[in-house]
Coordinates of C-alpha atoms (C1' of nucleotides) in Angstrom, one line a residue:
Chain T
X1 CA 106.7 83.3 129.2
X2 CA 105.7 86.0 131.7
X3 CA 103.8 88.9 130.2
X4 CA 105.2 91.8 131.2
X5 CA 102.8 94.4 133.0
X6 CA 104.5 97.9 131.8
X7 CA 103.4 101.2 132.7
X8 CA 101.4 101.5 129.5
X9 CA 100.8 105.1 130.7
X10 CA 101.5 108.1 128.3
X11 CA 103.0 110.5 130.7
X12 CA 106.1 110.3 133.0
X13 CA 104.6 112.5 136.2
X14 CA 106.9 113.7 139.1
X15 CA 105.4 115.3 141.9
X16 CA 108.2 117.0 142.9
X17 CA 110.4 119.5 140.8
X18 CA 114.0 118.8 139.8
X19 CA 114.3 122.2 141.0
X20 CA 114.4 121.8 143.9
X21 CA 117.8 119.9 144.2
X22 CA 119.3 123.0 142.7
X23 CA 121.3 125.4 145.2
X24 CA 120.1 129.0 145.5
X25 CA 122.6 130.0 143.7
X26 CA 122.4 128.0 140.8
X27 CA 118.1 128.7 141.0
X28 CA 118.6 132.2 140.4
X29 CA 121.0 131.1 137.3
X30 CA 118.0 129.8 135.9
X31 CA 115.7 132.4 136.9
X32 CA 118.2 134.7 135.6
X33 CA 118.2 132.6 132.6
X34 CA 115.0 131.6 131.8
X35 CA 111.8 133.0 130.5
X36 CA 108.2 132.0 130.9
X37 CA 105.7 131.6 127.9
X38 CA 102.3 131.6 127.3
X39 CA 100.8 129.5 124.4
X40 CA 97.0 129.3 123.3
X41 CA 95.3 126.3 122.7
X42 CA 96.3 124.1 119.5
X43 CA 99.8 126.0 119.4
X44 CA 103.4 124.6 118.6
X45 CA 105.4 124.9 121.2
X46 CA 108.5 123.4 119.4
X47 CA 109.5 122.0 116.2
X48 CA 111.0 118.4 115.7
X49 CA 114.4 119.1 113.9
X50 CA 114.6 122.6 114.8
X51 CA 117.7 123.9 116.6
X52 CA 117.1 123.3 120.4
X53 CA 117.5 126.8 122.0
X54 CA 116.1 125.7 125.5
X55 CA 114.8 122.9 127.7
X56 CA 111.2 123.3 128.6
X57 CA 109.2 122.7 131.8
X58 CA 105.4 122.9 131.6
X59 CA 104.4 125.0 134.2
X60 CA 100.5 124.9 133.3
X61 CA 98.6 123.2 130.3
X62 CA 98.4 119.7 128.9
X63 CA 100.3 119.0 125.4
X64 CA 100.8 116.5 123.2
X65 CA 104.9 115.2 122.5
X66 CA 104.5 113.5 118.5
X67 CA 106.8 112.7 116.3
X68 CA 105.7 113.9 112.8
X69 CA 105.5 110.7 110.1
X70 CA 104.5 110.7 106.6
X71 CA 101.6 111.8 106.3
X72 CA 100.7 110.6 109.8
X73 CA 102.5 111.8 113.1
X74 CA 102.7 109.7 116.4
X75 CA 102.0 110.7 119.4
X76 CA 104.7 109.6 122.2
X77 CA 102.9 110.8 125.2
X78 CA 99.9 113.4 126.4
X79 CA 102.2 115.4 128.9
X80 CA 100.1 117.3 131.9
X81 CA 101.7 120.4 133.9
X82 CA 105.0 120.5 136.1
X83 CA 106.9 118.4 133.8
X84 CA 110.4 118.9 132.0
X85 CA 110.2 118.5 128.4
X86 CA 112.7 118.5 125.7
X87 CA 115.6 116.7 127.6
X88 CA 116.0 114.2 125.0
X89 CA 117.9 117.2 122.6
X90 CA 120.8 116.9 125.2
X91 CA 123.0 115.1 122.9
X92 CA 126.4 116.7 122.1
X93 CA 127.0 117.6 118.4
X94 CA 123.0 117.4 117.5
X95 CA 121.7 119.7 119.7
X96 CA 117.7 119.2 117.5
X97 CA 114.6 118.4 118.7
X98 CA 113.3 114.6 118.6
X99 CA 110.1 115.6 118.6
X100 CA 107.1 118.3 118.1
X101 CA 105.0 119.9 120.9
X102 CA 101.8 121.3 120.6
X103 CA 99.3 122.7 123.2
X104 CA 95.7 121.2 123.9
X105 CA 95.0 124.0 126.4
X106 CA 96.5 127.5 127.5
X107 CA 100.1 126.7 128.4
X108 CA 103.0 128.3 130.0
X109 CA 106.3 127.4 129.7
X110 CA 109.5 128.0 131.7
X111 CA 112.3 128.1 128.6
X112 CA 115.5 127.4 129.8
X113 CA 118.6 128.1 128.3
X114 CA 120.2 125.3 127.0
X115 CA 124.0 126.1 127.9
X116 CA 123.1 127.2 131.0
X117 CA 121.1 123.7 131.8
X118 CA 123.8 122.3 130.7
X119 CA 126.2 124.0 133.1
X120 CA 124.1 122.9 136.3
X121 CA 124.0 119.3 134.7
X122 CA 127.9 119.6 134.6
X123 CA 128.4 120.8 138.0
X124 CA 125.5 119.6 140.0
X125 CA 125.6 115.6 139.6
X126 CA 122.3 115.1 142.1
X127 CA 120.8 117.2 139.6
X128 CA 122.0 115.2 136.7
X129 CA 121.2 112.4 138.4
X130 CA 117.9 113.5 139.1
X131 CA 117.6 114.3 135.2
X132 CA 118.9 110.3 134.2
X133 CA 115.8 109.2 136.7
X134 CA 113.4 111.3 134.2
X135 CA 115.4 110.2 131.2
X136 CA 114.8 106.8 132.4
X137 CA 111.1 107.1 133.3
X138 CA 110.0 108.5 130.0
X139 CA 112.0 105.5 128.4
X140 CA 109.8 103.1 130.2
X141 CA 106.6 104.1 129.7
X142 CA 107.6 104.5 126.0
X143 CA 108.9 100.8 126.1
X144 CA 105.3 99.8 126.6
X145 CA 104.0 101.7 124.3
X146 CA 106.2 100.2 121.8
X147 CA 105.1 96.6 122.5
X148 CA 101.4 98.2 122.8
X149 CA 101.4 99.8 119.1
X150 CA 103.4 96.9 117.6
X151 CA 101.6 94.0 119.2
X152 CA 98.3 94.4 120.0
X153 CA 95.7 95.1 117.5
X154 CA 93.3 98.3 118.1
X155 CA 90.8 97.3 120.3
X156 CA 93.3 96.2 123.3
X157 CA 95.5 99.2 121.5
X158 CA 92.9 101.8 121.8
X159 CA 91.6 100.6 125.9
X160 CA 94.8 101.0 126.4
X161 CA 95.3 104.6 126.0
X162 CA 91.6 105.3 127.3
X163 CA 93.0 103.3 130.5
X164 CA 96.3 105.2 130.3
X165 CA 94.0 108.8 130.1
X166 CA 91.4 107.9 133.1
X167 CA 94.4 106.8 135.4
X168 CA 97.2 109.1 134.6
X169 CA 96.0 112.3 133.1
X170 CA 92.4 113.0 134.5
X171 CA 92.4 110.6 137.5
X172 CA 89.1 109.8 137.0
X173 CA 86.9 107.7 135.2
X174 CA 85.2 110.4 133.5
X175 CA 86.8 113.2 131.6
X176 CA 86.2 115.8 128.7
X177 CA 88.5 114.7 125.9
X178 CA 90.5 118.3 124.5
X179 CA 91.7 115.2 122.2
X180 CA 90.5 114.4 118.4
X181 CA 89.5 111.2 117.6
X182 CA 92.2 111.9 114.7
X183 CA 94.6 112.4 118.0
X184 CA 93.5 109.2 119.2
X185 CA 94.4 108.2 116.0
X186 CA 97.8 109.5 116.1
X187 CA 98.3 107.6 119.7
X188 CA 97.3 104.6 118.6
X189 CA 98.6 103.8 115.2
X190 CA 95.8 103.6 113.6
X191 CA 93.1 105.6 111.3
X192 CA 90.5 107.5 112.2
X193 CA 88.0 106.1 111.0
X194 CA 88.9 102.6 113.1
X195 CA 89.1 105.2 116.3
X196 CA 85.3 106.0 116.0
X197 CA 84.4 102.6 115.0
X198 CA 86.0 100.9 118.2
X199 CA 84.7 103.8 120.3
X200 CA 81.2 103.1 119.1
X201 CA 82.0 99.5 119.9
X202 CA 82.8 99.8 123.0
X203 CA 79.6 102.4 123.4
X204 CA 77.3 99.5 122.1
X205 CA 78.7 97.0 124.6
X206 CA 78.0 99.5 127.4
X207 CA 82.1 99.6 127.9
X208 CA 82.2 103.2 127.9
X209 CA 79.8 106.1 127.8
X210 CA 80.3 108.9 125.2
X211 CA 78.5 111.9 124.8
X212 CA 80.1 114.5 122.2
X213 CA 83.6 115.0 124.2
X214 CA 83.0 113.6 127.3
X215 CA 84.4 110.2 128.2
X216 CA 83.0 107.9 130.8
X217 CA 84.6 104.8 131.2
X218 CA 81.3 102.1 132.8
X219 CA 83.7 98.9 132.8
X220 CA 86.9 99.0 133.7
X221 CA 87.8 95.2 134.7
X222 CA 86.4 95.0 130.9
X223 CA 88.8 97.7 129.8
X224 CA 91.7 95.9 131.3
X225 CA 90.6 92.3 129.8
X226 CA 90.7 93.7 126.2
X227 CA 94.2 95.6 126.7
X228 CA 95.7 92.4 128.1
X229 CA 94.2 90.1 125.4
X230 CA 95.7 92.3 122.4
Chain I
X1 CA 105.1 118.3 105.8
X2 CA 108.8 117.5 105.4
X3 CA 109.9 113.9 106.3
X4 CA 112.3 113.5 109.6
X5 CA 115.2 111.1 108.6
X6 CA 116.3 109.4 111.9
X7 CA 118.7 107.3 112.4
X8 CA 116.9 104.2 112.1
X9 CA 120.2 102.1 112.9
X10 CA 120.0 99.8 115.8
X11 CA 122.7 100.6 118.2
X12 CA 124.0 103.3 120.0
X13 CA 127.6 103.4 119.0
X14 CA 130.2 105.7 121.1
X15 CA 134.1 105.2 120.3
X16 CA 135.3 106.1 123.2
X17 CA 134.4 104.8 126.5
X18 CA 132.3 107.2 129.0
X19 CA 135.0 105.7 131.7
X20 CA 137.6 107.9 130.4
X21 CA 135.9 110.7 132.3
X22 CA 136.4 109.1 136.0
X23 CA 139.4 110.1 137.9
X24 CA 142.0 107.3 138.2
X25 CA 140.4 106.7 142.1
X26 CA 137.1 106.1 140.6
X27 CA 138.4 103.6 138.0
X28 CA 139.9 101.6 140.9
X29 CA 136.9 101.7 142.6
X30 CA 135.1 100.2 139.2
X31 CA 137.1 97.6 139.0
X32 CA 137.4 96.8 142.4
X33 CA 133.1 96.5 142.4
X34 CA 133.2 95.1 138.5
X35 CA 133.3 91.5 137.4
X36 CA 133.8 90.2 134.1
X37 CA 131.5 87.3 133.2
X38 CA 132.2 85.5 130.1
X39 CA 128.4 84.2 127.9
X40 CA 128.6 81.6 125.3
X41 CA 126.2 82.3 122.7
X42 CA 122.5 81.9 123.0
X43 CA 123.2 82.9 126.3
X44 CA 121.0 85.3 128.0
X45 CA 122.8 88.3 129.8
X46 CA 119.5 90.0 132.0
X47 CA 116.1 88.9 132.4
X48 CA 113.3 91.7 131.6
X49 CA 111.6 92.6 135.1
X50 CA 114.5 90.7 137.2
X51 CA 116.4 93.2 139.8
X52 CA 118.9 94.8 138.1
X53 CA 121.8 94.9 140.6
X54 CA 125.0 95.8 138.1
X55 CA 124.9 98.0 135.4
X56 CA 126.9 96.0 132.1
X57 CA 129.6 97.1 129.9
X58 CA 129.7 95.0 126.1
X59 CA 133.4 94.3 126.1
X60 CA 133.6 91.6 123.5
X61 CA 130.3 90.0 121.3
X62 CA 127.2 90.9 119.8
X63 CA 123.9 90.7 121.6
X64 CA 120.3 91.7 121.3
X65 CA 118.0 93.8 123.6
X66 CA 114.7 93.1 123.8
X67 CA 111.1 93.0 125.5
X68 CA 109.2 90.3 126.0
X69 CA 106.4 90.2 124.6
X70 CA 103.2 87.5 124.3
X71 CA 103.9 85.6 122.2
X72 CA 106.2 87.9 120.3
X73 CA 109.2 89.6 121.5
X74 CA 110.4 92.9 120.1
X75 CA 113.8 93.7 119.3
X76 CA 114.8 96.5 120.4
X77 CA 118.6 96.9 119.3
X78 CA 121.1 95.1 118.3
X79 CA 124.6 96.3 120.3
X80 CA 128.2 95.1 119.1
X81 CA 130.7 95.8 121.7
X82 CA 132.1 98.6 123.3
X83 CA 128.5 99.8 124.6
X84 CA 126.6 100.4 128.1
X85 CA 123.5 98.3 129.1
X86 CA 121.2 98.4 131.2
X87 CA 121.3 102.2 131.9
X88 CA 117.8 102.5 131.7
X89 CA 117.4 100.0 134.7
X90 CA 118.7 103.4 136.4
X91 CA 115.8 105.2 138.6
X92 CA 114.7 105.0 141.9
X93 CA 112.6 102.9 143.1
X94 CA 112.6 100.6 140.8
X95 CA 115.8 99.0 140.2
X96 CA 114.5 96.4 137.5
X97 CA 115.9 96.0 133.6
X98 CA 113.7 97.4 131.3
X99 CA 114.6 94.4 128.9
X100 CA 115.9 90.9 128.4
X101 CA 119.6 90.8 126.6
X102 CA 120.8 87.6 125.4
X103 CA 124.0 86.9 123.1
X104 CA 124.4 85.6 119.4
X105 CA 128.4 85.1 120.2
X106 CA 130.8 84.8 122.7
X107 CA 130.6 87.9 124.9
X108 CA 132.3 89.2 127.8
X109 CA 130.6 91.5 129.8
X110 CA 131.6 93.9 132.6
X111 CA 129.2 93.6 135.4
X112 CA 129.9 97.2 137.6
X113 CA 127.7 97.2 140.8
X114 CA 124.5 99.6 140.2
X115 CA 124.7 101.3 143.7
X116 CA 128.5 101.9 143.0
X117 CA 127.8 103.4 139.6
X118 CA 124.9 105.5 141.0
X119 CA 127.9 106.3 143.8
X120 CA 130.2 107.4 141.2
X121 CA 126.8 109.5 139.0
X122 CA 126.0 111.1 142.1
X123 CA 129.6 112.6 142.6
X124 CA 130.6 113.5 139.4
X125 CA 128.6 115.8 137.3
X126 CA 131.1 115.2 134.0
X127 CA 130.4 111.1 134.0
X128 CA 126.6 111.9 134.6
X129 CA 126.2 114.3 131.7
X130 CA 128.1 111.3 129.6
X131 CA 125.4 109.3 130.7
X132 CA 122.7 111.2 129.8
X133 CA 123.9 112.2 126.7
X134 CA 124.2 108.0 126.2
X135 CA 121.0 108.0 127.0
X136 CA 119.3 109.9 124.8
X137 CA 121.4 109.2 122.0
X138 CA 119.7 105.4 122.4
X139 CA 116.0 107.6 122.8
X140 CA 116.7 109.5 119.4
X141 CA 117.5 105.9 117.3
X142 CA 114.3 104.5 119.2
X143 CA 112.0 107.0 118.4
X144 CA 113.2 106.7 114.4
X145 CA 112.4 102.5 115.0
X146 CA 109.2 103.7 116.7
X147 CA 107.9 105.7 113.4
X148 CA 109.3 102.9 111.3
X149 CA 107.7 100.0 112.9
X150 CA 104.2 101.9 113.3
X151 CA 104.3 103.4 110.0
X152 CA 106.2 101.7 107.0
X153 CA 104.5 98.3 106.0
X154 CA 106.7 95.1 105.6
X155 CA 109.2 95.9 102.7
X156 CA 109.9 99.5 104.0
X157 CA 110.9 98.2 107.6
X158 CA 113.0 95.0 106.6
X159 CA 115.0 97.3 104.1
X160 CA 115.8 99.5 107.4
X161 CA 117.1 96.9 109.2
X162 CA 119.1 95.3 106.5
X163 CA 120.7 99.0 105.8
X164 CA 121.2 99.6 109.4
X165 CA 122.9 96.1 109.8
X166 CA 125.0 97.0 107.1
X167 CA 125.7 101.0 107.8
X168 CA 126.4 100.2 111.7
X169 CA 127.2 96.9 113.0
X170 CA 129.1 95.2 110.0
X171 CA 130.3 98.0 108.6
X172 CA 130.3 96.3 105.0
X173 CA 127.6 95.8 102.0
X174 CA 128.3 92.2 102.4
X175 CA 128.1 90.3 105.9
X176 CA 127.5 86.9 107.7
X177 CA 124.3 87.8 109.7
X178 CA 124.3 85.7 112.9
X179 CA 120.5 86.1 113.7
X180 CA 117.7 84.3 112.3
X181 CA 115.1 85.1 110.5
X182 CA 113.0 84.7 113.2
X183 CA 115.0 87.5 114.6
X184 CA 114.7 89.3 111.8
X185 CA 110.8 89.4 112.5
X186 CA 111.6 90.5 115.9
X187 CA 113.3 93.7 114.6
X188 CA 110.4 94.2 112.5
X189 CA 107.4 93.4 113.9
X190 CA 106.4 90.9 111.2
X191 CA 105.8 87.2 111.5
X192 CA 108.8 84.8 110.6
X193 CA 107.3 83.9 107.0
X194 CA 107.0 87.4 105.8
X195 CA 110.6 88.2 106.3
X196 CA 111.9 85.0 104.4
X197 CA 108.9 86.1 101.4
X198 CA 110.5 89.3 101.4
X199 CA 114.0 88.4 101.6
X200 CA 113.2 86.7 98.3
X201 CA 111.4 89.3 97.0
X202 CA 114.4 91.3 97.6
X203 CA 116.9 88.4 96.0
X204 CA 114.4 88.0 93.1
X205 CA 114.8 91.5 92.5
X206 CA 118.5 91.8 92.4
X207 CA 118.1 94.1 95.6
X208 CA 120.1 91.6 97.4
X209 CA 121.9 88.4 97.3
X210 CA 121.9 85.8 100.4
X211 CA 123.8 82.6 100.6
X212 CA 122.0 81.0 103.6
X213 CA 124.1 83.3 106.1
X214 CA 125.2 85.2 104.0
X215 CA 123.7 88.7 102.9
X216 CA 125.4 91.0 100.5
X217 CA 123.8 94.4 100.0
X218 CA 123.1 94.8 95.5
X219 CA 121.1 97.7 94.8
X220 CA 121.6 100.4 98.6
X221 CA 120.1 103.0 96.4
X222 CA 116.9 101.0 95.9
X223 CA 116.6 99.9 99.3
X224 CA 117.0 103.2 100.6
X225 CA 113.7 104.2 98.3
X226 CA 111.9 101.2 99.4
X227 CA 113.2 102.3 103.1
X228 CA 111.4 106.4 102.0
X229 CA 108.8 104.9 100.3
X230 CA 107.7 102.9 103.4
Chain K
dA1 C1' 127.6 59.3 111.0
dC2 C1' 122.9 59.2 112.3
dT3 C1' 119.1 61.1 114.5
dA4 C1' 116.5 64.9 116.5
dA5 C1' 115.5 69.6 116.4
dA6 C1' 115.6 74.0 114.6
dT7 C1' 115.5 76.9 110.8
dC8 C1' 114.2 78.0 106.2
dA9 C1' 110.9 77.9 102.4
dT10 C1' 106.5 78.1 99.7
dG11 C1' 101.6 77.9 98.8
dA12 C1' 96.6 78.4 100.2
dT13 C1' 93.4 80.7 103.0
dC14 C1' 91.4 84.3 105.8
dC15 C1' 90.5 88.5 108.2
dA16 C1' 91.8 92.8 110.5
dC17 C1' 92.2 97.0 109.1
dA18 C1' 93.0 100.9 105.7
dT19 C1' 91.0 103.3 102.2
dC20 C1' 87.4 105.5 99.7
dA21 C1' 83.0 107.7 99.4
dT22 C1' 79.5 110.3 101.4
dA23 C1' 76.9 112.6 104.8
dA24 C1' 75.6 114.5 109.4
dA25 C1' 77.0 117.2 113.2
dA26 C1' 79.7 120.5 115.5
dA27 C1' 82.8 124.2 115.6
dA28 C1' 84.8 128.2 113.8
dA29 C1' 84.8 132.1 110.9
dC30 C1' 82.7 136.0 108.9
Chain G
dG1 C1' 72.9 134.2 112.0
dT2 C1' 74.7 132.3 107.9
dT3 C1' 78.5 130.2 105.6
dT4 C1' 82.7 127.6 105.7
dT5 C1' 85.6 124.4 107.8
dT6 C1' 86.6 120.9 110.8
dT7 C1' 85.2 116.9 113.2
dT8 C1' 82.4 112.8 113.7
dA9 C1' 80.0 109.0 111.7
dT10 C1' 78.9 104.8 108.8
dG11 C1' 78.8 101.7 105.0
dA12 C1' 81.2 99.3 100.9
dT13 C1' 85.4 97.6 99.0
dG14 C1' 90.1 96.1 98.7
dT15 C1' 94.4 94.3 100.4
dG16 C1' 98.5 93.6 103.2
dG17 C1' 100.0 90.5 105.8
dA18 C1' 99.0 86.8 109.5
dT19 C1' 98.0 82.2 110.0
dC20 C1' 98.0 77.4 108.8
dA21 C1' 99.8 73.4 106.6
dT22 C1' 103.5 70.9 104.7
dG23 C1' 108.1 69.9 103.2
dA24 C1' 113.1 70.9 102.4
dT25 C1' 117.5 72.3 104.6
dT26 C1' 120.5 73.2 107.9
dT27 C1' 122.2 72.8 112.5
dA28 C1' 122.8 70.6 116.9
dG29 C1' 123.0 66.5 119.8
dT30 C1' 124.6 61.8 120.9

DNA sequence: ACTAAATCATGATCCACATCATAAAAAAAC
DNA sequence: GTTTTTTTATGATGTGGATCATGATTTAGT
């Protein structure tokens, strides 16, 4: 049986805005409808369960998208700037949030009204379609994520997230961290204690380099062994 | 911190069909690009990776999605009839299914050509935003089997699934369960022999009763504590 | 009906990982 | 700059649950 190869990455990342298939008209709806805020590091930027006022598009920052257990929350994916967030509270009859936000760094956020995203969904179908594509990506990457958490034990678990953070978020094999190791916890399903044990593993066996938060990742073929092995 | 109760049940359910929102043209043009295929059971629907060239309506049977793992699968829902798949094959670029499907009974399935149902998306903005809002409602009960699977130990996540079998595909305390317990430990990440250990733990218990097959529900109050409890 | 193959069942063993305890280092607060 | 809090670190201990082995049932195949 084929091993599937998913796109273990945390983040969905478009390059282009679902903006910008919008008609002038129906931009300066949103503009008209929308307002931008600014958040400070380790801020909330919404509240899973709460009543789902707007959708949000990260304009600047880097967040964190969790789902709040008992007594530990899980972290569905490290989101960087110029991405939509809170699309999955489109559900008629429940309009709530799925999940929690919070901000690593200074943020701003476009909030746009939900009835009035809504409105351009309903009468702009490139636009919806558009949406579905997002919809569709973030369900991927959190398919592997799902086989990731529930299959692999931490070691493979937790190269797989440094991976994911070197390729996708920082685009480069070395990086400060703005994440705890009790983040990295909270990503990979496991306690924090096991975080810092693995990490010093993978220190000793000259895998990675770490030095307070800054991340170097030495061996990446290595990396990519232990995440396919489990 | 207060405790999100998700739906942890399986399937998406929707009563009535997201085709009631095409025009009568655009149903002729469905069926005229729609096949139905007919599965005996064991059969399997779509292959995880293959090119996903129709998009499937669940007229008739009961199947399970699921990735592939190594050497594990996961479950990732079980569907009764009357239900979309394959939606989340939907984005550009790359037109592959997410997951594998494969049936437990007779099924018929409506195969609807994808680049005719992207056709019909891109035109109108009403069958789109009943997409979406399909789409998400299948995120929301994934991300409550996400928290479950990662967080609950063995008891805890066998007692979802055997509430969630009984709340929303049988419909009854009492049911003739077509999968096997090696299925079982699909849906719950567990191996095959902890299910059956639990399942007697359960019977032993008076939680439950099975007959081979056969699974009636005792106690629902105690399994929903042992499904709080974790 | 008879054989072959899955599926179900149960006990014995082992280990990956959480938990607990305690302390050092860093960051934040005052 | 000193105290308080948070984060990082490391070792000792316990256990949940996988794995292995073996047999009993049930189902499928011919």
């Amino acid at each position: 049986m084929p091993l599937p190869v998913p796109d273990l990455c945390v983040p969905f990342v478009y390059d282009d805005s679902c903006f910008d298939l919008l008609t002038n008209a129906e931009k300066e709806v949103v503009s008209a409808h929308s307002v931008m805020v600014h958040y400070k590091k380790g801020e909330m930027i919404c509240k899973q369960g709460s009543f789902a006022s707007h959708i949000m598009y990260l304009e600047e920052g880097l967040v964190k998208i969790y789902l709040e257990g008992n007594p530990k929350d899980l972290i569905l994916s490290i989101t960087p700037h110029k991405n939509m967030m809170g699309l999955q509270a489109l559900f008629e009859g429940n309009n709530t949030f799925l999940y929690s936000i919070s901000t690593y760094t200074q943020t701003a956020v476009r909030m746009i009204d939900i009835q009035v995203f809504k409105q351009l969904l309903r009468q702009n179908a490139i636009f919806a379609f558009r949406i579905i594509n997002l919809l569709n990506e973030s369900t991927s990457q959190s398919y592997g994520r799902f086989l990731s958490l529930t299959q692999k034990q931490l070691h493979g678990r937790l190269a797989d997230i440094l991976l994911c953070l070197s390729r996708k978020i920082f685009k480069s094999e070395s990086f400060e961290l703005p994440l705890s190791r009790s983040d990295l916890s909270d990503l990979t399903s496991m306690s924090t204690e096991s975080v810092i044990r693995i990490m010093k593993d993978f220190k000793d066996d000259k895998i990675i380099d770490i030095n307070n938060k800054s991340i170097t990742l030495l061996d990446i073929p290595r990396l990519d062994t232990i995440s396919a092995k489990g």
